[in-house]
JSON list of C-alpha atoms in Angstrom, two decimals:
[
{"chain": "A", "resi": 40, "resn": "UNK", "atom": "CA", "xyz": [8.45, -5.50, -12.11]},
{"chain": "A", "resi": 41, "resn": "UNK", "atom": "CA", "xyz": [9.48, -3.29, -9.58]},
{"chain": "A", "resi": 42, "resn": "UNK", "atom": "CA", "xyz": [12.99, -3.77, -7.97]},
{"chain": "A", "resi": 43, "resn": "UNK", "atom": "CA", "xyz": [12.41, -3.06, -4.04]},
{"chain": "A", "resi": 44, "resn": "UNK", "atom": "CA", "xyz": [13.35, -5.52, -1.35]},
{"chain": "A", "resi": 45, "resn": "UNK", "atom": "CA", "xyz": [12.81, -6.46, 2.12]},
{"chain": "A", "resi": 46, "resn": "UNK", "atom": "CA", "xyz": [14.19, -8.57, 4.28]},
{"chain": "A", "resi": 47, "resn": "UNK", "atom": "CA", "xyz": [13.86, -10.87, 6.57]},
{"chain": "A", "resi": 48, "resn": "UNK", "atom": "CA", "xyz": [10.10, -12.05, 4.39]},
{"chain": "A", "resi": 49, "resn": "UNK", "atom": "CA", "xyz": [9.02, -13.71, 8.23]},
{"chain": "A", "resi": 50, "resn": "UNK", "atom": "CA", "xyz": [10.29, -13.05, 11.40]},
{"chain": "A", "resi": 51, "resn": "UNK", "atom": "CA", "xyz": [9.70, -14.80, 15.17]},
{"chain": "A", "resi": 52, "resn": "UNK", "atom": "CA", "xyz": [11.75, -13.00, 17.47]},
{"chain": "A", "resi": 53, "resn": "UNK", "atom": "CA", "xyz": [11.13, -12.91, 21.33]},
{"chain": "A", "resi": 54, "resn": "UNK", "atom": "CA", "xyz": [10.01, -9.76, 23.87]},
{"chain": "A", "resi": 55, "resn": "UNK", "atom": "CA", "xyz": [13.38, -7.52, 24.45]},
{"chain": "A", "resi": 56, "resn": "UNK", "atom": "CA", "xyz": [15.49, -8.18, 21.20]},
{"chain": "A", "resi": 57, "resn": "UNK", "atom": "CA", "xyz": [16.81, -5.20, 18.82]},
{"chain": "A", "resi": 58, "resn": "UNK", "atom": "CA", "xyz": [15.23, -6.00, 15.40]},
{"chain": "A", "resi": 59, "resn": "UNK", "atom": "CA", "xyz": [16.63, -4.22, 11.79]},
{"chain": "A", "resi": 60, "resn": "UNK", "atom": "CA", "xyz": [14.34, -4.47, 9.13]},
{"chain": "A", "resi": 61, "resn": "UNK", "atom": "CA", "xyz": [15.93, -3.82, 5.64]},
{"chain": "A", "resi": 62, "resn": "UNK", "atom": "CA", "xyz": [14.79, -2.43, 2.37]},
{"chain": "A", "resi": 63, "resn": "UNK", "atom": "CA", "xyz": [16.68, -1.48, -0.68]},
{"chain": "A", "resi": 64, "resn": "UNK", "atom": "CA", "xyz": [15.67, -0.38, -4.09]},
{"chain": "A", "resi": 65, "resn": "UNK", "atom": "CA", "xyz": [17.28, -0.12, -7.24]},
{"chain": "A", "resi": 66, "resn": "UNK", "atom": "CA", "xyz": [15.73, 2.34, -9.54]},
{"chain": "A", "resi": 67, "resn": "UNK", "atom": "CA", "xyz": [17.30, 5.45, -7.96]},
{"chain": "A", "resi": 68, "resn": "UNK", "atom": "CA", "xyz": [14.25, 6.73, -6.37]},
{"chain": "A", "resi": 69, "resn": "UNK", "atom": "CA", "xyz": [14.20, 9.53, -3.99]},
{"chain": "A", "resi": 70, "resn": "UNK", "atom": "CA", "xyz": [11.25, 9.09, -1.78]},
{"chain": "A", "resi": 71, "resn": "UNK", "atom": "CA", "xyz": [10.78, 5.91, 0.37]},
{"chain": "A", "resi": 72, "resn": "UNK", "atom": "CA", "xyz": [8.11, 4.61, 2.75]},
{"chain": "A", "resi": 73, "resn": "UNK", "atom": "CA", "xyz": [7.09, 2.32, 5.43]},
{"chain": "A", "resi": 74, "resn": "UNK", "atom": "CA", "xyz": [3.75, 1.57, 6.22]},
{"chain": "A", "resi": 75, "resn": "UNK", "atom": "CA", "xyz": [2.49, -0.77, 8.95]},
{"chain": "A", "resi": 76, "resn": "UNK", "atom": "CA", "xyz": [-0.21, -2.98, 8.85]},
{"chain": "A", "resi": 77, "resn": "UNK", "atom": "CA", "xyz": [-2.24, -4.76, 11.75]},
{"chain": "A", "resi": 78, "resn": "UNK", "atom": "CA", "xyz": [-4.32, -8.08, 10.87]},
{"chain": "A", "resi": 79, "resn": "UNK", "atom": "CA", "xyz": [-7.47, -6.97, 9.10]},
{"chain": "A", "resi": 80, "resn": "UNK", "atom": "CA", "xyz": [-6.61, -3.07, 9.24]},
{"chain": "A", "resi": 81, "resn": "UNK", "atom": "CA", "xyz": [-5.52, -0.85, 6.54]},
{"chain": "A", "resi": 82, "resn": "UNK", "atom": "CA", "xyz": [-1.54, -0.13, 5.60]},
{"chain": "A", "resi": 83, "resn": "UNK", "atom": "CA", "xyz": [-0.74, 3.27, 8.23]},
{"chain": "A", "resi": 84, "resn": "UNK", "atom": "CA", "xyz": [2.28, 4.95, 7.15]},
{"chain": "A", "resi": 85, "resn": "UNK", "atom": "CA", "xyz": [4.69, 4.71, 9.61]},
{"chain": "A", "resi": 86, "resn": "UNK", "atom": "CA", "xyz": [7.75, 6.64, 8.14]},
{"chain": "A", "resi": 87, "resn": "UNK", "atom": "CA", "xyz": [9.25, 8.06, 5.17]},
{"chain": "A", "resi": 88, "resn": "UNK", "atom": "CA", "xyz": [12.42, 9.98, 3.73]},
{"chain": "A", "resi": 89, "resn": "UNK", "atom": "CA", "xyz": [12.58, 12.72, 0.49]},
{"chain": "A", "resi": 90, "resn": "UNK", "atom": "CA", "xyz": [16.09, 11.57, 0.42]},
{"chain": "A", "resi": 91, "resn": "UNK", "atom": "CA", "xyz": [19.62, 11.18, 2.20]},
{"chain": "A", "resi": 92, "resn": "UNK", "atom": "CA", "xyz": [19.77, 12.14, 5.48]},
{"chain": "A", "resi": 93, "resn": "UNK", "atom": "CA", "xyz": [16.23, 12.95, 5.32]},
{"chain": "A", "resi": 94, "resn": "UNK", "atom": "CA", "xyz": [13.15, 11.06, 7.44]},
{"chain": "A", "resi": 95, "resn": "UNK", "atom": "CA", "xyz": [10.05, 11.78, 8.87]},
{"chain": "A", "resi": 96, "resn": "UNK", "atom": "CA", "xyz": [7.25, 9.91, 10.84]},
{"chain": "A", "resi": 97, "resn": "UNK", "atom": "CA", "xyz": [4.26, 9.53, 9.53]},
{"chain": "A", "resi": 98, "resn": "UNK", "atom": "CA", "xyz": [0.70, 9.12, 10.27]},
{"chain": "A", "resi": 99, "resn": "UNK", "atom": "CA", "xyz": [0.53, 6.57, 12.32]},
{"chain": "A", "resi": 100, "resn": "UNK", "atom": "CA", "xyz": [3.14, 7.26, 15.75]},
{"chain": "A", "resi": 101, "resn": "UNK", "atom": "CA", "xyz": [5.47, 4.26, 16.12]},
{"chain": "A", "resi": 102, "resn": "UNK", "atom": "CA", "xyz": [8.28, 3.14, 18.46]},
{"chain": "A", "resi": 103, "resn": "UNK", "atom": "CA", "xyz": [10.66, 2.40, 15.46]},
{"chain": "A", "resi": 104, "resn": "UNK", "atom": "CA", "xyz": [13.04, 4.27, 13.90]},
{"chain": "A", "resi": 105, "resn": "UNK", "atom": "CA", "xyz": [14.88, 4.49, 10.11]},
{"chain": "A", "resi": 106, "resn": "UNK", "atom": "CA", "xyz": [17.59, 6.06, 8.67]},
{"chain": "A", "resi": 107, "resn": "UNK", "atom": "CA", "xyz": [18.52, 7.04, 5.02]},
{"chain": "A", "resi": 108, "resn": "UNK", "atom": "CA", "xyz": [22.25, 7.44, 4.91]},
{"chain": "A", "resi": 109, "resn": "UNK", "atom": "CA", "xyz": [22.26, 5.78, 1.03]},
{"chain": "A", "resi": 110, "resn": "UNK", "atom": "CA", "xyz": [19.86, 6.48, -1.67]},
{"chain": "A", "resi": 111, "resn": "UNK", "atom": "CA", "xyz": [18.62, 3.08, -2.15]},
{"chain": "A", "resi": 112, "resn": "UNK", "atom": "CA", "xyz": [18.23, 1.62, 1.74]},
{"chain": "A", "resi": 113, "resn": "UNK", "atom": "CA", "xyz": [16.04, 2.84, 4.28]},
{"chain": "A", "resi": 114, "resn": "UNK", "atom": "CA", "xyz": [16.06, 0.32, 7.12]},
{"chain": "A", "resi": 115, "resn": "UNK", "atom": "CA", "xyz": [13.65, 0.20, 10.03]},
{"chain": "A", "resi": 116, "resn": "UNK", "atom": "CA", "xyz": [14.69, -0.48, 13.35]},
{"chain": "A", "resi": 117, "resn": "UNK", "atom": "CA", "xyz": [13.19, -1.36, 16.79]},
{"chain": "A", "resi": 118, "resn": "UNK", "atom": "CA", "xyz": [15.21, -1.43, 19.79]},
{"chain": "A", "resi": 119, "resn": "UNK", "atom": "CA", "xyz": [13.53, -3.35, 21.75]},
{"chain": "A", "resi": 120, "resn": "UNK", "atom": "CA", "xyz": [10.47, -5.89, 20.54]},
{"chain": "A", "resi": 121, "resn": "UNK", "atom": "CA", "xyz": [7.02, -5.87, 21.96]},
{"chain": "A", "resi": 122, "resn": "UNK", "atom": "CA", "xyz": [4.13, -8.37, 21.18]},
{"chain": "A", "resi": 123, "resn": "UNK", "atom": "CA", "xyz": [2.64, -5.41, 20.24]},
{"chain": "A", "resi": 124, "resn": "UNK", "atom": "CA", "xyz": [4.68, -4.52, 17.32]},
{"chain": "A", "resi": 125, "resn": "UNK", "atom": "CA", "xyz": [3.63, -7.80, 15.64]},
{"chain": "A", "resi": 126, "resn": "UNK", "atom": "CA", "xyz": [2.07, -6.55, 12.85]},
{"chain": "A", "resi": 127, "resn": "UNK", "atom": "CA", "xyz": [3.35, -6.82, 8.25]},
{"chain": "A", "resi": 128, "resn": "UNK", "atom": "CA", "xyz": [5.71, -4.25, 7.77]},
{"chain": "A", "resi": 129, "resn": "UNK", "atom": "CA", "xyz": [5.62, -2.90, 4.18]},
{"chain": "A", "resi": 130, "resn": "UNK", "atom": "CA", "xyz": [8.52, -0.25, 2.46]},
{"chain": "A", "resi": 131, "resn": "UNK", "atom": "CA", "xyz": [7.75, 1.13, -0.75]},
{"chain": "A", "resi": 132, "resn": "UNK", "atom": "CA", "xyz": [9.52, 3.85, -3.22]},
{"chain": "A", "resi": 133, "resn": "UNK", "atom": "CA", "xyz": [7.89, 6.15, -5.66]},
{"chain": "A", "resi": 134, "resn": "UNK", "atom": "CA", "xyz": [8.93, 8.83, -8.72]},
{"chain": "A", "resi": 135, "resn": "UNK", "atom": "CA", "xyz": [5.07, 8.98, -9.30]},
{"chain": "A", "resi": 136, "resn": "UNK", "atom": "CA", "xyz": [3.57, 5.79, -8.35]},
{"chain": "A", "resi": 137, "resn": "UNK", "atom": "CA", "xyz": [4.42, 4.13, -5.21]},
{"chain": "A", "resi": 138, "resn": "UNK", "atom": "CA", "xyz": [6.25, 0.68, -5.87]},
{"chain": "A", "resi": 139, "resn": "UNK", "atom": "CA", "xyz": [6.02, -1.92, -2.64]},
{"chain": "A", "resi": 140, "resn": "UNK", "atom": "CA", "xyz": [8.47, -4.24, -1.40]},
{"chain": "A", "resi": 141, "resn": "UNK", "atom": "CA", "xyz": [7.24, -7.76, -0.72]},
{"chain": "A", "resi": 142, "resn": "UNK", "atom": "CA", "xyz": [6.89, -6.81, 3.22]},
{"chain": "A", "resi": 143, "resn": "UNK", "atom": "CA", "xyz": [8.13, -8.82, 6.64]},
{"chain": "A", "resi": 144, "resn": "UNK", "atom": "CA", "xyz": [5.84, -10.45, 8.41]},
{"chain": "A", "resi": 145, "resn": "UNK", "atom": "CA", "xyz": [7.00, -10.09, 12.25]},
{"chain": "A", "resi": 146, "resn": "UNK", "atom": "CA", "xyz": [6.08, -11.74, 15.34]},
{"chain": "A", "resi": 147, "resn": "UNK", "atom": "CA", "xyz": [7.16, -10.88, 18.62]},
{"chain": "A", "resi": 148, "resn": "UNK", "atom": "CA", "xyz": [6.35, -13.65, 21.21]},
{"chain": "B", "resi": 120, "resn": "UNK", "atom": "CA", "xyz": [-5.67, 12.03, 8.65]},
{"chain": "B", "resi": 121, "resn": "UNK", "atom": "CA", "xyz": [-7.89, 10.64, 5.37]},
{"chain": "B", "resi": 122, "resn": "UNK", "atom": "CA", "xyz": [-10.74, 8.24, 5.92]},
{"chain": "B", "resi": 123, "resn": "UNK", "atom": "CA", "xyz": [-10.58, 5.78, 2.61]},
{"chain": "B", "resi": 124, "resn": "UNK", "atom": "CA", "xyz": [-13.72, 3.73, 2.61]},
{"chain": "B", "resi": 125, "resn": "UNK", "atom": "CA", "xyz": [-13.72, 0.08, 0.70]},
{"chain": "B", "resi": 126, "resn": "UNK", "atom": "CA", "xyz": [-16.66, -1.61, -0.30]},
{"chain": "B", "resi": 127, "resn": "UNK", "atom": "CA", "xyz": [-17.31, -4.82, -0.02]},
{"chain": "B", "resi": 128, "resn": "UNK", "atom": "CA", "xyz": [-14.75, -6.28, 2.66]},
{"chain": "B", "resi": 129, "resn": "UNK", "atom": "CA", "xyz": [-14.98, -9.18, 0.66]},
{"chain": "B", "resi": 130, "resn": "UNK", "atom": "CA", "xyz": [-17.06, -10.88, -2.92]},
{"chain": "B", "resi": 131, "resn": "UNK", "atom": "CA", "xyz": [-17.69, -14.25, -4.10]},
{"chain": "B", "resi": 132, "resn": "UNK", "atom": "CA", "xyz": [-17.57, -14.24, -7.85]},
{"chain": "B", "resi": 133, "resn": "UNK", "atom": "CA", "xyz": [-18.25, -17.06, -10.27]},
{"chain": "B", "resi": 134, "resn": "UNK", "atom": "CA", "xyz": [-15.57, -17.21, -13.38]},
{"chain": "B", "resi": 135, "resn": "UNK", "atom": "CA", "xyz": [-16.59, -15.10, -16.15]},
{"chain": "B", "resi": 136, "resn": "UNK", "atom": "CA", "xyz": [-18.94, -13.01, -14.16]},
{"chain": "B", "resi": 137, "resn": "UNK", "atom": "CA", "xyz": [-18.34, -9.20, -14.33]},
{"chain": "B", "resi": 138, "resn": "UNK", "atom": "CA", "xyz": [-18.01, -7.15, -10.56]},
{"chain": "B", "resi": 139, "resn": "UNK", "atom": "CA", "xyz": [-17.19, -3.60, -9.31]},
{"chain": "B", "resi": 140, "resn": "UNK", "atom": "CA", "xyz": [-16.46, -2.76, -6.03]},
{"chain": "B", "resi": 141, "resn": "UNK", "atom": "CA", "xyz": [-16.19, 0.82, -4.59]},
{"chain": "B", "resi": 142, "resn": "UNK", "atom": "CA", "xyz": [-13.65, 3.28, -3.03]},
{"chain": "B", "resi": 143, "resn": "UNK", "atom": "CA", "xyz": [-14.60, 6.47, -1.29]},
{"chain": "B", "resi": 144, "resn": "UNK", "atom": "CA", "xyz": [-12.69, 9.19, 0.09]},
{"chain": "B", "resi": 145, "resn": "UNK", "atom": "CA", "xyz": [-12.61, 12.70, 1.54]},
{"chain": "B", "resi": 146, "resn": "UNK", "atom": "CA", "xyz": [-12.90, 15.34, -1.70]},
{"chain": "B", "resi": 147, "resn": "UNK", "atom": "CA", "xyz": [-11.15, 17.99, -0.17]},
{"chain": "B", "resi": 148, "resn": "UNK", "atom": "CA", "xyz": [-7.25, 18.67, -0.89]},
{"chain": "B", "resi": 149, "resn": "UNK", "atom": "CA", "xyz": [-7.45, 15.53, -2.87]},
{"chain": "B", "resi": 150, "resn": "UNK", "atom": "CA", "xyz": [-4.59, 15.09, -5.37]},
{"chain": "B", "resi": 151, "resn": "UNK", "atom": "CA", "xyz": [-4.57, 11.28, -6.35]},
{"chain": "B", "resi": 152, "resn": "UNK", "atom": "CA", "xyz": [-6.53, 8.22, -6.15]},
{"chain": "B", "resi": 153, "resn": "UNK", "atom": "CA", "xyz": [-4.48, 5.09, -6.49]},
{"chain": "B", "resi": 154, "resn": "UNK", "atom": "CA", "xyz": [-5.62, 1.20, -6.97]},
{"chain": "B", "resi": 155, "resn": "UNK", "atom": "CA", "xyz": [-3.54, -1.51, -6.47]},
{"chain": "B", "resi": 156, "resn": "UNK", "atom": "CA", "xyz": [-3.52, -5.50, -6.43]},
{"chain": "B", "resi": 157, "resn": "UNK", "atom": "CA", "xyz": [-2.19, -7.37, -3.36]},
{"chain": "B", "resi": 158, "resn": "UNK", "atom": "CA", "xyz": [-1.87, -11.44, -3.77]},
{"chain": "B", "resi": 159, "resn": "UNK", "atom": "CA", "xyz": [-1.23, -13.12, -1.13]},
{"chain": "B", "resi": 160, "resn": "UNK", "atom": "CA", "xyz": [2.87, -13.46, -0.42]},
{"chain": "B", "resi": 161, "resn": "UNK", "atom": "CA", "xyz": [3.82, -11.15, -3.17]},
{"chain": "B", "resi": 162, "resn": "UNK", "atom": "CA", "xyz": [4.18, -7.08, -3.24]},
{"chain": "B", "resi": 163, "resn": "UNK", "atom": "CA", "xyz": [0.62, -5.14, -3.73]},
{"chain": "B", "resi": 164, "resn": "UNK", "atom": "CA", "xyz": [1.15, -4.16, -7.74]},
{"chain": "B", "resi": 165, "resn": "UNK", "atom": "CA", "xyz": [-0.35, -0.87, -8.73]},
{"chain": "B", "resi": 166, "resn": "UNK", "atom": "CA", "xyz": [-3.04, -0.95, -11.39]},
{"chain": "B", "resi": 167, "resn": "UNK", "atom": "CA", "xyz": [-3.87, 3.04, -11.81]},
{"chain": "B", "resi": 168, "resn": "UNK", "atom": "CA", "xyz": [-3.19, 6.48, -10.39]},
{"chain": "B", "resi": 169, "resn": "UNK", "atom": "CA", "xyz": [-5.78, 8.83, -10.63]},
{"chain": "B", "resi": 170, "resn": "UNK", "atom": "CA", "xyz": [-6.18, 12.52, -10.97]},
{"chain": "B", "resi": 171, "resn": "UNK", "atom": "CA", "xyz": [-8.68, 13.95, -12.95]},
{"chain": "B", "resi": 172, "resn": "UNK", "atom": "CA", "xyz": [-12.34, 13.96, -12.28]},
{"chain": "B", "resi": 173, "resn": "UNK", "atom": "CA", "xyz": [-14.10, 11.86, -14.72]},
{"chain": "B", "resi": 174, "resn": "UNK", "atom": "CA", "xyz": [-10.85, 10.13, -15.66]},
{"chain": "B", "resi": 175, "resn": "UNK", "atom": "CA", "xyz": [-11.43, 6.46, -16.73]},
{"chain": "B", "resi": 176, "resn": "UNK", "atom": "CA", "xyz": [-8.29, 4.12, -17.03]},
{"chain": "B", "resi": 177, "resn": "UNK", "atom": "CA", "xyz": [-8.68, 0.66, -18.52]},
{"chain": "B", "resi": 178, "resn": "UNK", "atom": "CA", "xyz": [-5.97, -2.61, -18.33]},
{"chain": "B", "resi": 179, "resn": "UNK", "atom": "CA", "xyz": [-7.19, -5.55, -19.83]},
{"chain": "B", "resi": 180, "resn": "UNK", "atom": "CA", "xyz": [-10.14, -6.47, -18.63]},
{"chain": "B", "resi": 181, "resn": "UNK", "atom": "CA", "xyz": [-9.99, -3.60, -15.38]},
{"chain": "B", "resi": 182, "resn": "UNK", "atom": "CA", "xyz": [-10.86, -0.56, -15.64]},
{"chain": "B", "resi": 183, "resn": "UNK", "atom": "CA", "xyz": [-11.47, 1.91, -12.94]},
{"chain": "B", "resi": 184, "resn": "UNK", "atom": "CA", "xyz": [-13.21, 5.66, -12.96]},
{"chain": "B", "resi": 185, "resn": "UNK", "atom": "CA", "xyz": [-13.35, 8.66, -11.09]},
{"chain": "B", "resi": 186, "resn": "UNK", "atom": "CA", "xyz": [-15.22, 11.17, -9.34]},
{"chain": "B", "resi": 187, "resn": "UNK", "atom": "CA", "xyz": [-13.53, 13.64, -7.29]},
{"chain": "B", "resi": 188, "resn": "UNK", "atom": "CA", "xyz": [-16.40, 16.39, -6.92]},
{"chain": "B", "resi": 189, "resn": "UNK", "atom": "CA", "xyz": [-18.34, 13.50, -4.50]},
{"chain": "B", "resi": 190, "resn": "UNK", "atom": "CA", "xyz": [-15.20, 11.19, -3.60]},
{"chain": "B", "resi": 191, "resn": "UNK", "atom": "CA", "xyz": [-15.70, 8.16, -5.27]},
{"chain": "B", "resi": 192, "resn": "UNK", "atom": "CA", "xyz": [-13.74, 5.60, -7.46]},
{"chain": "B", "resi": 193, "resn": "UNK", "atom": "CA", "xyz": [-14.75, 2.41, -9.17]},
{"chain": "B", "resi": 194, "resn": "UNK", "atom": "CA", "xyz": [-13.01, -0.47, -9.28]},
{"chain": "B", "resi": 195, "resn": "UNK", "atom": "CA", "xyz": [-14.44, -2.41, -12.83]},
{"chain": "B", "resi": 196, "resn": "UNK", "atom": "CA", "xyz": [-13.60, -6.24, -13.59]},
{"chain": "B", "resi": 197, "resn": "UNK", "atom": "CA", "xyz": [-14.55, -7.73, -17.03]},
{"chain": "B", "resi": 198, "resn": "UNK", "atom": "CA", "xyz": [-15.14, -11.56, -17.12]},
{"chain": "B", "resi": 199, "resn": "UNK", "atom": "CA", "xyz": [-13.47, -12.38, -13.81]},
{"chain": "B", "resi": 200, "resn": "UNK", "atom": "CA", "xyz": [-10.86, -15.36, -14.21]},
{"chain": "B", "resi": 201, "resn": "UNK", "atom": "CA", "xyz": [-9.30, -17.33, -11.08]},
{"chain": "B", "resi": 202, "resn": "UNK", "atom": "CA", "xyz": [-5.94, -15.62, -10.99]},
{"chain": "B", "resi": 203, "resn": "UNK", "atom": "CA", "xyz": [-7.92, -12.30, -10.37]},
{"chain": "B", "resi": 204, "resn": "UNK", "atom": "CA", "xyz": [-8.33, -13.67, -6.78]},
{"chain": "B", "resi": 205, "resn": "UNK", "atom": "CA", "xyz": [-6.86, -11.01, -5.01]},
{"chain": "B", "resi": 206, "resn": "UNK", "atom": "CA", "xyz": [-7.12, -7.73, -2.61]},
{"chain": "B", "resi": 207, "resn": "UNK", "atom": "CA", "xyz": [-8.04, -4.85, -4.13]},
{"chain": "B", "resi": 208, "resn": "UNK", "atom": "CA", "xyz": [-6.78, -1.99, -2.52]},
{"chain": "B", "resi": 209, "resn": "UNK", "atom": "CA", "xyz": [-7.28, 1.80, -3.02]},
{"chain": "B", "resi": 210, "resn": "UNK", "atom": "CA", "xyz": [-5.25, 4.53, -1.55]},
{"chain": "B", "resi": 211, "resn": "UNK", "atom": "CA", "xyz": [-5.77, 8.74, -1.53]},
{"chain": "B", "resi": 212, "resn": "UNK", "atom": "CA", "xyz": [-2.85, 11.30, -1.91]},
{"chain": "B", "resi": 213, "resn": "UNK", "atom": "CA", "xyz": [-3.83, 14.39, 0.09]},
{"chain": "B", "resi": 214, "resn": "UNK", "atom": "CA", "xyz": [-2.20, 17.54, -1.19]},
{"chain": "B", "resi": 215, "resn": "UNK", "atom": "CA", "xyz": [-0.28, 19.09, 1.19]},
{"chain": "B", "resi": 216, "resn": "UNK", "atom": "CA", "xyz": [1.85, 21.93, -0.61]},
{"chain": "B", "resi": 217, "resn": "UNK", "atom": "CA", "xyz": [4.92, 19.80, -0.07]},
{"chain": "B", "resi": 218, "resn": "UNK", "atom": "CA", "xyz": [4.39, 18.00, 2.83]},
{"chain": "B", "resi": 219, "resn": "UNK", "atom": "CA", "xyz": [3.96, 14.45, 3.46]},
{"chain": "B", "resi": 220, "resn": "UNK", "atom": "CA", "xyz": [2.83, 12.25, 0.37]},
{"chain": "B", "resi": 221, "resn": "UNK", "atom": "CA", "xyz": [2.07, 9.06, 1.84]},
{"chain": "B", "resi": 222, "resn": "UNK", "atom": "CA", "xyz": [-0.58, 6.92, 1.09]},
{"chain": "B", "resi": 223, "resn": "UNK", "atom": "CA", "xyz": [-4.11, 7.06, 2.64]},
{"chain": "B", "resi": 224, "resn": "UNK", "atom": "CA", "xyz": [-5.45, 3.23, 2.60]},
{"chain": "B", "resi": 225, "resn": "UNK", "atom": "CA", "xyz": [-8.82, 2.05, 2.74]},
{"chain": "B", "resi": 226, "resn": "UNK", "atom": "CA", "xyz": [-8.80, -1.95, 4.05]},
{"chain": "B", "resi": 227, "resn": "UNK", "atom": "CA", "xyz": [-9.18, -3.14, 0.49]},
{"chain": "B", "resi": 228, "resn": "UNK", "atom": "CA", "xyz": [-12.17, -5.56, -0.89]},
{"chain": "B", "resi": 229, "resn": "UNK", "atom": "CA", "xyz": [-10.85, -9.17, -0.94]},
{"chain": "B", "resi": 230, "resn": "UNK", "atom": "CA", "xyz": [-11.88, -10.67, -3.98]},
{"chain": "B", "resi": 231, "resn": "UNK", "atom": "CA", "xyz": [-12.20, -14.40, -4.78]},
{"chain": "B", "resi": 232, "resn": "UNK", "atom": "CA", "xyz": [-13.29, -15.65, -8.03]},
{"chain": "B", "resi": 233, "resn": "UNK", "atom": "CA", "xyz": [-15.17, -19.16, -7.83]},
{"chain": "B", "resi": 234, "resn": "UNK", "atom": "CA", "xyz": [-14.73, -21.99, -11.03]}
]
C-alpha cells in the first residue's frame, strides 16, 4: 500500500477564508501531483513539482498555489475560498507509477 | 491537452458474470496507458501501466490489453465478485521530451456488480 497522505479527508469552509491543503509521502519520491476533480468530470491536473523548490501548473489553470520546500510535502493553498473551488482535490507521487493520496473533499459555502 | 474516452459511464453486472469496458485515447506522442481502481472513500489503486502495443497484463481475474497503433485499451474482468464494485479509471501519459508527465483522465466506467 502506498504511503501518501492528505489532509483534512472533508472540508466546509465559508467564501473568503485562506485554506492549506496538505500532502506528504514517504517513499522518497521525486515527482508529486495534484489533480482536481469536479462532480462527474475527470481528475485535471492542477499542479506538480520534479522536486525541491521545483513546481509547475498544470493542465487545468487554477487559483491555488503549492510549494515544495521538503521532498516529501507538497501542500496546496488557496488564499481566498470561492464556491467555485468546491470540487475533490487529489495529490499523488510517482517513480514510475503514479501512487494517490486518499484526496479532500472541499466545500466552500 | 489529451482527450481519454471511457466507455460505459456506468454497468450493471450480475456476480460471476464476465465484462470489459473500453478506454480510448489520442495515438500520437503516446507513452503510457495506465488503469486504476477508485472505491469509494479510499485512494484510486493502480492496476497496470502500459507501454507496448499489443501488451496484455493480467491480475487475478483482470486483465487489460493494448493497442496503441488505433488508441485503444481494454479493461477485462473474469467472474465479477461484489467487492469489484468500483470506478475504473484509465489515464494516458503523453510524451513530451521532458516536459510535464501528468496524467490524462478519461471519467472512468463505474462498475457495480449485482448478487
Amino acid at each position: 500500500e502506498a504511503d501518501i497522505y492528505q489532509t483534512p479527508r472533508y472540508l466546509v469552509i465559508g467564501t473568503g477564508k485562506k485554506i492549506t491543503l496538505e500532502c506528504s509521502q514517504t517513499m522518497g519520491h521525486d515527482k508529486m501531483y495534484w489533480y482536481q476533480q469536479d462532480p462527474g468530470m475527470e481528475l485535471h491536473l492542477i499542479h506538480y513539482s520534479y522536486g525541491v523548490n521545483s513546481t509547475e501548473k498544470g493542465d487545468l489553470s487554477s487559483e491555488s498555489t503549492v510549494s515544495r520546500i521538503r521532498t516529501e510535502h507538497f501542500p496546496l493553498t488557496l488564499e481566498s475560498a470561492r464556491p467555485s473551488h468546491t470540487s475533490q482535490y487529489l495529490c499523488a507521487s510517482s517513480a514510475h507509477e503514479q501512487y494517490f493520496g486518499p484526496g479532500t473533499r472541499l466545500t466552500v459555502t | 491537452i489529451l482527450n481519454v474516452e471511457q466507455s460505459p459511464q456506468s454497468l450493471h453486472v450480475q456476480e460471476g458474470d464476465s465484462t470489459n469496458f473500453t478506454c480510448s485515447f489520442p495515438s500520437s506522442n503516446f507513452y503510457a496507458l495506465h488503469w486504476y481502481r477508485w472505491e469509494t472513500a479510499k485512494s484510486p489503486e493502480a492496476l497496470f501501466v502500459m507501454t507496448l502495443n499489443g501488451d496484455e497484463k493480467k491480475k487475478g481475474r483482470i486483465s487489460a490489453t493494448l493497442n496503441t497503433k488505433e488508441g485503444y485499451s481494454y479493461l477485462y474482468i473474469k467472474g465479477s465478485q461484489p467487492e469489484d464494485s468500483a470506478t475504473y479509471l484509465c489515464a494516458s501519459l503523453e510524451y513530451s521530451g521532458g516536459g510535464a508527465d501528468g496524467l490524462t483522465f478519461g471519467k472512468g466506467t463505474h462498475l457495480i456488480i449485482q448478487p
